[in-house]
XYZ file of N, CA, C and O in Angstrom:
460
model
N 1.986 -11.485 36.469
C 2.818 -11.700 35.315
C 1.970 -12.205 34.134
O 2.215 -11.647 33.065
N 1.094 -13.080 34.127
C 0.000 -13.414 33.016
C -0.553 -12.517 32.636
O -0.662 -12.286 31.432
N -1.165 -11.600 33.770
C -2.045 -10.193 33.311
C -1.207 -9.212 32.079
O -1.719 -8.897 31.005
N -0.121 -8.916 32.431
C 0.954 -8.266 31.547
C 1.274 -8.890 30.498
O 1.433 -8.185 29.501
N 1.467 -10.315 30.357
C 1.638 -11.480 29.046
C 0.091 -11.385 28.404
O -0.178 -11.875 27.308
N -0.561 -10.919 28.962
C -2.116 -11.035 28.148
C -2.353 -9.832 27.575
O -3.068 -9.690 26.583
N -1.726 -8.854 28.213
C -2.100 -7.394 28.007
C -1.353 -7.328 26.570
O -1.901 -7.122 25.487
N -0.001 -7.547 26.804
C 0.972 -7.556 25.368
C 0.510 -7.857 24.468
O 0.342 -7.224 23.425
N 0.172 -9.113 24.806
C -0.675 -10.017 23.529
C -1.658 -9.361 22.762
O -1.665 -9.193 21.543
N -2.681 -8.926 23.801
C -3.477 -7.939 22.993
C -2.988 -7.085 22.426
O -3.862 -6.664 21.668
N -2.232 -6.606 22.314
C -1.633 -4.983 22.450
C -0.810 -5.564 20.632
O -0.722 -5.083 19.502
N -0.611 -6.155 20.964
C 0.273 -6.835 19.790
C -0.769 -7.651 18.783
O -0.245 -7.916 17.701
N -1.695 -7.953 18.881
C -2.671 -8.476 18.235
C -3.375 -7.097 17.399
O -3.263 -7.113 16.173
N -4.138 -5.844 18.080
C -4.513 -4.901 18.007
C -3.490 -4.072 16.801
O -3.901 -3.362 15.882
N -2.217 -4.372 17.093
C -1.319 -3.564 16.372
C -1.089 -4.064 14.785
O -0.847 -3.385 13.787
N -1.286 -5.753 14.961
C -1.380 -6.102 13.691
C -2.527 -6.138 12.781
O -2.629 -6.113 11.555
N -3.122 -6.186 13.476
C -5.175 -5.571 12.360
C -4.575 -4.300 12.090
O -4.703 -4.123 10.879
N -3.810 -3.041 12.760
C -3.941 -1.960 11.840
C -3.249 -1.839 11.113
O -3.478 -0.933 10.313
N -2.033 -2.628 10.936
C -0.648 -3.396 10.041
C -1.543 -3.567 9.168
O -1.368 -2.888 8.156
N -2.541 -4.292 9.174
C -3.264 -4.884 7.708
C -3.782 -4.240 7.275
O -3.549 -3.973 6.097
N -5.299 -3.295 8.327
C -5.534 -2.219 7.968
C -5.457 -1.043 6.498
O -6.083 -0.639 5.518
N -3.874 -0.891 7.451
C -3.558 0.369 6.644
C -2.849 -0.327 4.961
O -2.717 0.201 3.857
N -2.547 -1.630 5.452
C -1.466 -2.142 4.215
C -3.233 -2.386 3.182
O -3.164 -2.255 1.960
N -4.500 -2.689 3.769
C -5.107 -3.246 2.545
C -5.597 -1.352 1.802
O -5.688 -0.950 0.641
N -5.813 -0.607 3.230
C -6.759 0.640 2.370
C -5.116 1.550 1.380
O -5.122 2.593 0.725
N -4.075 0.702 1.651
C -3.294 1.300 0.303
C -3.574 0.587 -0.788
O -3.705 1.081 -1.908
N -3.699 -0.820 -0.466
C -3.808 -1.555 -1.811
C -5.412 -1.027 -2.609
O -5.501 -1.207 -3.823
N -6.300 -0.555 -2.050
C -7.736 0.093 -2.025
C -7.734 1.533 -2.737
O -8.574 2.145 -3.396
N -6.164 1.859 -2.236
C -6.599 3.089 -3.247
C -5.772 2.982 -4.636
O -6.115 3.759 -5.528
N -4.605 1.991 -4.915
C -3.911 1.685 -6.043
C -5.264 0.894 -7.052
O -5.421 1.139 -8.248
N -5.894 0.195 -6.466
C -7.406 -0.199 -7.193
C -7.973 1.004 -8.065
O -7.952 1.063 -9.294
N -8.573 2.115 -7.033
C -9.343 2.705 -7.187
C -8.770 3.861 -7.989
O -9.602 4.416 -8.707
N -7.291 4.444 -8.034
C -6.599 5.086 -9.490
C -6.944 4.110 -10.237
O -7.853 4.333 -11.037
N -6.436 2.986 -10.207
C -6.196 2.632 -11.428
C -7.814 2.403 -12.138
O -7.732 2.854 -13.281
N -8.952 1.980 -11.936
C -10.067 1.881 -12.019
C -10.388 3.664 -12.812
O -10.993 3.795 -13.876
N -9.789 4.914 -11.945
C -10.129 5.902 -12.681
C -9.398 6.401 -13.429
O -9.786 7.401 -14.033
N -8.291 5.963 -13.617
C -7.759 6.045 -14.946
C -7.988 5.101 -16.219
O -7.948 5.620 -17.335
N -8.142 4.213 -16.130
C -8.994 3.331 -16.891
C -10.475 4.136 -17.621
O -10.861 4.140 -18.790
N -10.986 4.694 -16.544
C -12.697 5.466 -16.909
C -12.084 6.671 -17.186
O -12.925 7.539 -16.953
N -11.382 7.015 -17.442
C -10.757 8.266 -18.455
C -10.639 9.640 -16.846
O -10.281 10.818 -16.873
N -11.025 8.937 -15.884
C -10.611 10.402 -15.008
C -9.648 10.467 -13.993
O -9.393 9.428 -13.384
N -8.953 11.713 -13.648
C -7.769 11.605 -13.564
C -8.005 11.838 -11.795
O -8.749 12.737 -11.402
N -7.304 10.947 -10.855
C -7.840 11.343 -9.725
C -6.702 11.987 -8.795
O -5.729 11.455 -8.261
N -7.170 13.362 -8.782
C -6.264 14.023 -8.466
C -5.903 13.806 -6.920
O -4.753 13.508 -6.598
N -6.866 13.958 -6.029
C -7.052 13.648 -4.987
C -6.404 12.395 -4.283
O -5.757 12.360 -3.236
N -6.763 11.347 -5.165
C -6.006 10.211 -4.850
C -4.296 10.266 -4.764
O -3.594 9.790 -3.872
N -3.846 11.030 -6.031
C -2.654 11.457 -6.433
C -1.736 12.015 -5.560
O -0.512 11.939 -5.676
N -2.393 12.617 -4.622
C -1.543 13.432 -3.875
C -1.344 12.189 -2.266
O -0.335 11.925 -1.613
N -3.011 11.619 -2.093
C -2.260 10.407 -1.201
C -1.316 9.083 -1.637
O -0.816 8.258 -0.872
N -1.242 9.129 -2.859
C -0.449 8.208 -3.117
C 0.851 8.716 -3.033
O 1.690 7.816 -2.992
N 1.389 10.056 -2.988
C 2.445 10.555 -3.038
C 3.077 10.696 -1.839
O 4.284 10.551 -1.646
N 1.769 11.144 -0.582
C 2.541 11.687 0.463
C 2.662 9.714 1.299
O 3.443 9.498 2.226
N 2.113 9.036 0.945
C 1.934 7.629 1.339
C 3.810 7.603 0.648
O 4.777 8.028 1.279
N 3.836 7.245 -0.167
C 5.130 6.517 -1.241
C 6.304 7.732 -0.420
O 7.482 7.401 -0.552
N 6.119 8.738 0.189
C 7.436 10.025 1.273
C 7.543 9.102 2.125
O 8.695 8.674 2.193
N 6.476 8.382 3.130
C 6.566 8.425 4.465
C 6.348 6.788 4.869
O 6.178 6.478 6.049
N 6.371 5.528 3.537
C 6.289 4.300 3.235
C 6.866 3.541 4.663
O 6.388 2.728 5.455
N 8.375 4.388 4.517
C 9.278 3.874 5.190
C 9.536 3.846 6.614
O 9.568 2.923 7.428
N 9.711 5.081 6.704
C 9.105 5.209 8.140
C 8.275 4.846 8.815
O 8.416 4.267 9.893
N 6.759 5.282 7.999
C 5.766 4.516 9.296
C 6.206 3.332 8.988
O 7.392 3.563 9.223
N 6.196 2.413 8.700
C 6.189 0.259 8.477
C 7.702 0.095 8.783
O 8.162 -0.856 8.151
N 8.465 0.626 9.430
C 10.259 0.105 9.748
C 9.881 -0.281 10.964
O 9.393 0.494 11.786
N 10.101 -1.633 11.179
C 9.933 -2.131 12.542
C 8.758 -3.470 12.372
O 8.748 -4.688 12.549
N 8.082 -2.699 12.046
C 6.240 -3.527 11.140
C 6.114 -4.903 10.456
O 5.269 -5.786 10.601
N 7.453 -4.806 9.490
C 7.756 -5.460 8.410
C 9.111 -5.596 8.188
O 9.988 -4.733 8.240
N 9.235 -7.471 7.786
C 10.482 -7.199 7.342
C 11.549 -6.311 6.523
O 10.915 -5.962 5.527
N 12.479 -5.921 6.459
C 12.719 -5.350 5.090
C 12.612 -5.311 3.821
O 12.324 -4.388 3.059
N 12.940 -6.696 3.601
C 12.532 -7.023 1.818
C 11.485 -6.897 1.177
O 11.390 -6.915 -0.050
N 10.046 -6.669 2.479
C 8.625 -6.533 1.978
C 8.907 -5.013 1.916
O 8.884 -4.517 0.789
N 9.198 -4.114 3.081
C 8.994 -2.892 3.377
C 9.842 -2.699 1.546
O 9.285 -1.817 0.892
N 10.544 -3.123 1.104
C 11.442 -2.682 0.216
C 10.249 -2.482 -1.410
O 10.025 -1.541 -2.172
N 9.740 -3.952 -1.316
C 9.573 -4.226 -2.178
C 7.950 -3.238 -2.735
O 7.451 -2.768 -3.758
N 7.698 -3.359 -1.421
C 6.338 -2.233 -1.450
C 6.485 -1.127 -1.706
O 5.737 -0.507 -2.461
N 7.819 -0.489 -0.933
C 8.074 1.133 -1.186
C 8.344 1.089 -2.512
O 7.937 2.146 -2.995
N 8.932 0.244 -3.528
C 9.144 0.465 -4.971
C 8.498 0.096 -5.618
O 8.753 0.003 -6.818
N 7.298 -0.295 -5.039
C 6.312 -0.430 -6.107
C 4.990 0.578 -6.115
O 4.099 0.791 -6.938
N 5.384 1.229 -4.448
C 4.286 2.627 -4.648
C 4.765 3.597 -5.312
O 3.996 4.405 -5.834
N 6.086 3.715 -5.427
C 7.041 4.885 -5.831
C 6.564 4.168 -7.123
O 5.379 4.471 -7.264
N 6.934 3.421 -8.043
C 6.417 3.256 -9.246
C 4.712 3.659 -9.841
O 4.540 4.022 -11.005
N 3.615 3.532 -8.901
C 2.770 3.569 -8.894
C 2.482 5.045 -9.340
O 1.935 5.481 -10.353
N 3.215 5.875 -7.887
C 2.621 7.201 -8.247
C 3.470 7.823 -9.664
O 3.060 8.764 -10.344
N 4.666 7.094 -9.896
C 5.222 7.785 -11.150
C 4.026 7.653 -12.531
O 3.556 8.529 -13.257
N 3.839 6.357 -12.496
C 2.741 5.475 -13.417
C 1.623 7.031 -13.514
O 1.332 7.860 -14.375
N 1.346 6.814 -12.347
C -0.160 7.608 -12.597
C -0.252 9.424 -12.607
O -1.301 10.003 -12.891
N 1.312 10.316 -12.168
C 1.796 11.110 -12.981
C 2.009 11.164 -14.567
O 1.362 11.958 -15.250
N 2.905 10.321 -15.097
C 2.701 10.323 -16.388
C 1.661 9.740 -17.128
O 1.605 10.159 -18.284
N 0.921 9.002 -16.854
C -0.266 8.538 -17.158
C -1.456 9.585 -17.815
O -2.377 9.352 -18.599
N -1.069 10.689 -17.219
C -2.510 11.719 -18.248
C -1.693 12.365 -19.241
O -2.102 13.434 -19.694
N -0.558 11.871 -19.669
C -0.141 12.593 -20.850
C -0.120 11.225 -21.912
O -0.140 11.285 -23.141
N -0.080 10.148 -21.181
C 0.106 8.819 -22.413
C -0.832 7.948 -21.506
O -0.781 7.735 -20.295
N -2.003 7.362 -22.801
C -2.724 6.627 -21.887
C -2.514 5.016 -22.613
O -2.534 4.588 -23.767
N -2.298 4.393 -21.196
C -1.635 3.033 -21.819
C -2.106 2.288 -20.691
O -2.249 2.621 -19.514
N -2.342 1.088 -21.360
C -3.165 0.095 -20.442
C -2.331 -0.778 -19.434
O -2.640 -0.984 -18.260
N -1.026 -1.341 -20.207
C -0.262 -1.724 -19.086
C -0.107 -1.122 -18.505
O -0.476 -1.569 -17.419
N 0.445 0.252 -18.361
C 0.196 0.894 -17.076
C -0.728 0.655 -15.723
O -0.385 0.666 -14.541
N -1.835 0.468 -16.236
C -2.977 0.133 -15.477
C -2.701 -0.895 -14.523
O -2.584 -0.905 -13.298
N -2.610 -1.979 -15.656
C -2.179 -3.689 -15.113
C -1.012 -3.154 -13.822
O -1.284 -3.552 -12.689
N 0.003 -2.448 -13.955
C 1.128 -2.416 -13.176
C 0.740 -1.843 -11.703
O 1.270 -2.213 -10.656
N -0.219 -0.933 -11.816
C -0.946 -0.850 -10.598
C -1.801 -1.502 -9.446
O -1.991 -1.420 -8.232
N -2.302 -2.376 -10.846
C -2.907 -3.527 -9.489
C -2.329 -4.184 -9.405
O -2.810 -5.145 -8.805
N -1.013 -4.338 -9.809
C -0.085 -5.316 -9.717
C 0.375 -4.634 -8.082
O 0.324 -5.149 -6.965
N 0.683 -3.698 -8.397
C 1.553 -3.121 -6.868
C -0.133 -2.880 -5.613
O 0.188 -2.378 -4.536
N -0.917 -3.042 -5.685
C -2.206 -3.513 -5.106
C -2.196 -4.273 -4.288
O -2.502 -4.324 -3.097
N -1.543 -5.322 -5.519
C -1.746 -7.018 -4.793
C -0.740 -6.949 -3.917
O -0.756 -7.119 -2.698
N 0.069 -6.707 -4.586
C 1.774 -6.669 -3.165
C 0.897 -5.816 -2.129
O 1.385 -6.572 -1.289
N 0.324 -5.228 -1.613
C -0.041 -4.634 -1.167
C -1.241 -5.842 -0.072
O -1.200 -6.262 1.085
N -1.853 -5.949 -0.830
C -2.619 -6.903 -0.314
C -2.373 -8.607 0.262
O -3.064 -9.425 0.869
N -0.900 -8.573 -0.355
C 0.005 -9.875 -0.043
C 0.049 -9.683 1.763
O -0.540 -10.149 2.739
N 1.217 -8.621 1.451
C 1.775 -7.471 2.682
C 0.676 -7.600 4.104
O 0.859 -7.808 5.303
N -0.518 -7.355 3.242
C -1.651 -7.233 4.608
C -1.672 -8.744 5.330
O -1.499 -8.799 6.548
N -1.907 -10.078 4.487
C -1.871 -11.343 4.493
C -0.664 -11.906 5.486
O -0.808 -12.530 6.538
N 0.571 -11.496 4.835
C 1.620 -12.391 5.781
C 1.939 -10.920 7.098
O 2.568 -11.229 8.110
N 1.644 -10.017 6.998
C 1.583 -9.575 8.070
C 0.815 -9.638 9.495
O 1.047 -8.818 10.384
N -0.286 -10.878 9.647
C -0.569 -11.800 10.146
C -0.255 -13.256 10.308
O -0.799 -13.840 11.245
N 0.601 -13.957 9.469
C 1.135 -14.512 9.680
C 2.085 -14.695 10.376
O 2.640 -15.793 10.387
């Protein structure tokens, strides 16, 4: 019975490093648009993972995370990728700011998801 209480443990320990994981390399790539939109280039590439990330937010992290985080994150990637769609037709700096803003939530997310 310990062997199985130890195994979990791990198992559940393991699961939350990739909880953080994955929650910091999103906040890593809301950085790294916003950084190339700032340097005038438009990252297309990024664009499309921020999109198919902000479809499928919900799903993968239901269970992961409370709701109000899962909530608060999914509307701030969904804002993100809108931001950085309209963003190569109007270039505006708050914009920018609003991205690493949804970063940090991002990087909050990774934090108390060890907690």
């Amino acid at each position: 019975m310990i062997d199985l209480f130890k195994t979990k443990s791990m198992q559940d320990e393991q699961s939350s490093e990739e909880l953080q994981d994955a929650l910091y390399k999103v906040a890593d790539l809301l950085d790294d648009v916003s950084f190339d939109l700032e340097n005038g280039v438009y990252p297309h590439g990024k664009c499309a993972q921020m999109d198919m990330l902000s479809l499928n937010l919900h799903d993968a992290l239901v269970g992961d995370l409370p709701d109000e985080y899962l909530e608060v994150l999914k509307n701030n990637l969904n804002s993100a990728v809108e931001i950085e769609k309209m963003y190569a037709y109007k270039d505006d700096p708050n914009q920018i700011q609003k991205l690493r803003m949804a970063a940090g939530y991002f990087r909050a997310a990774a934090i108390l998801s060890t907690i």
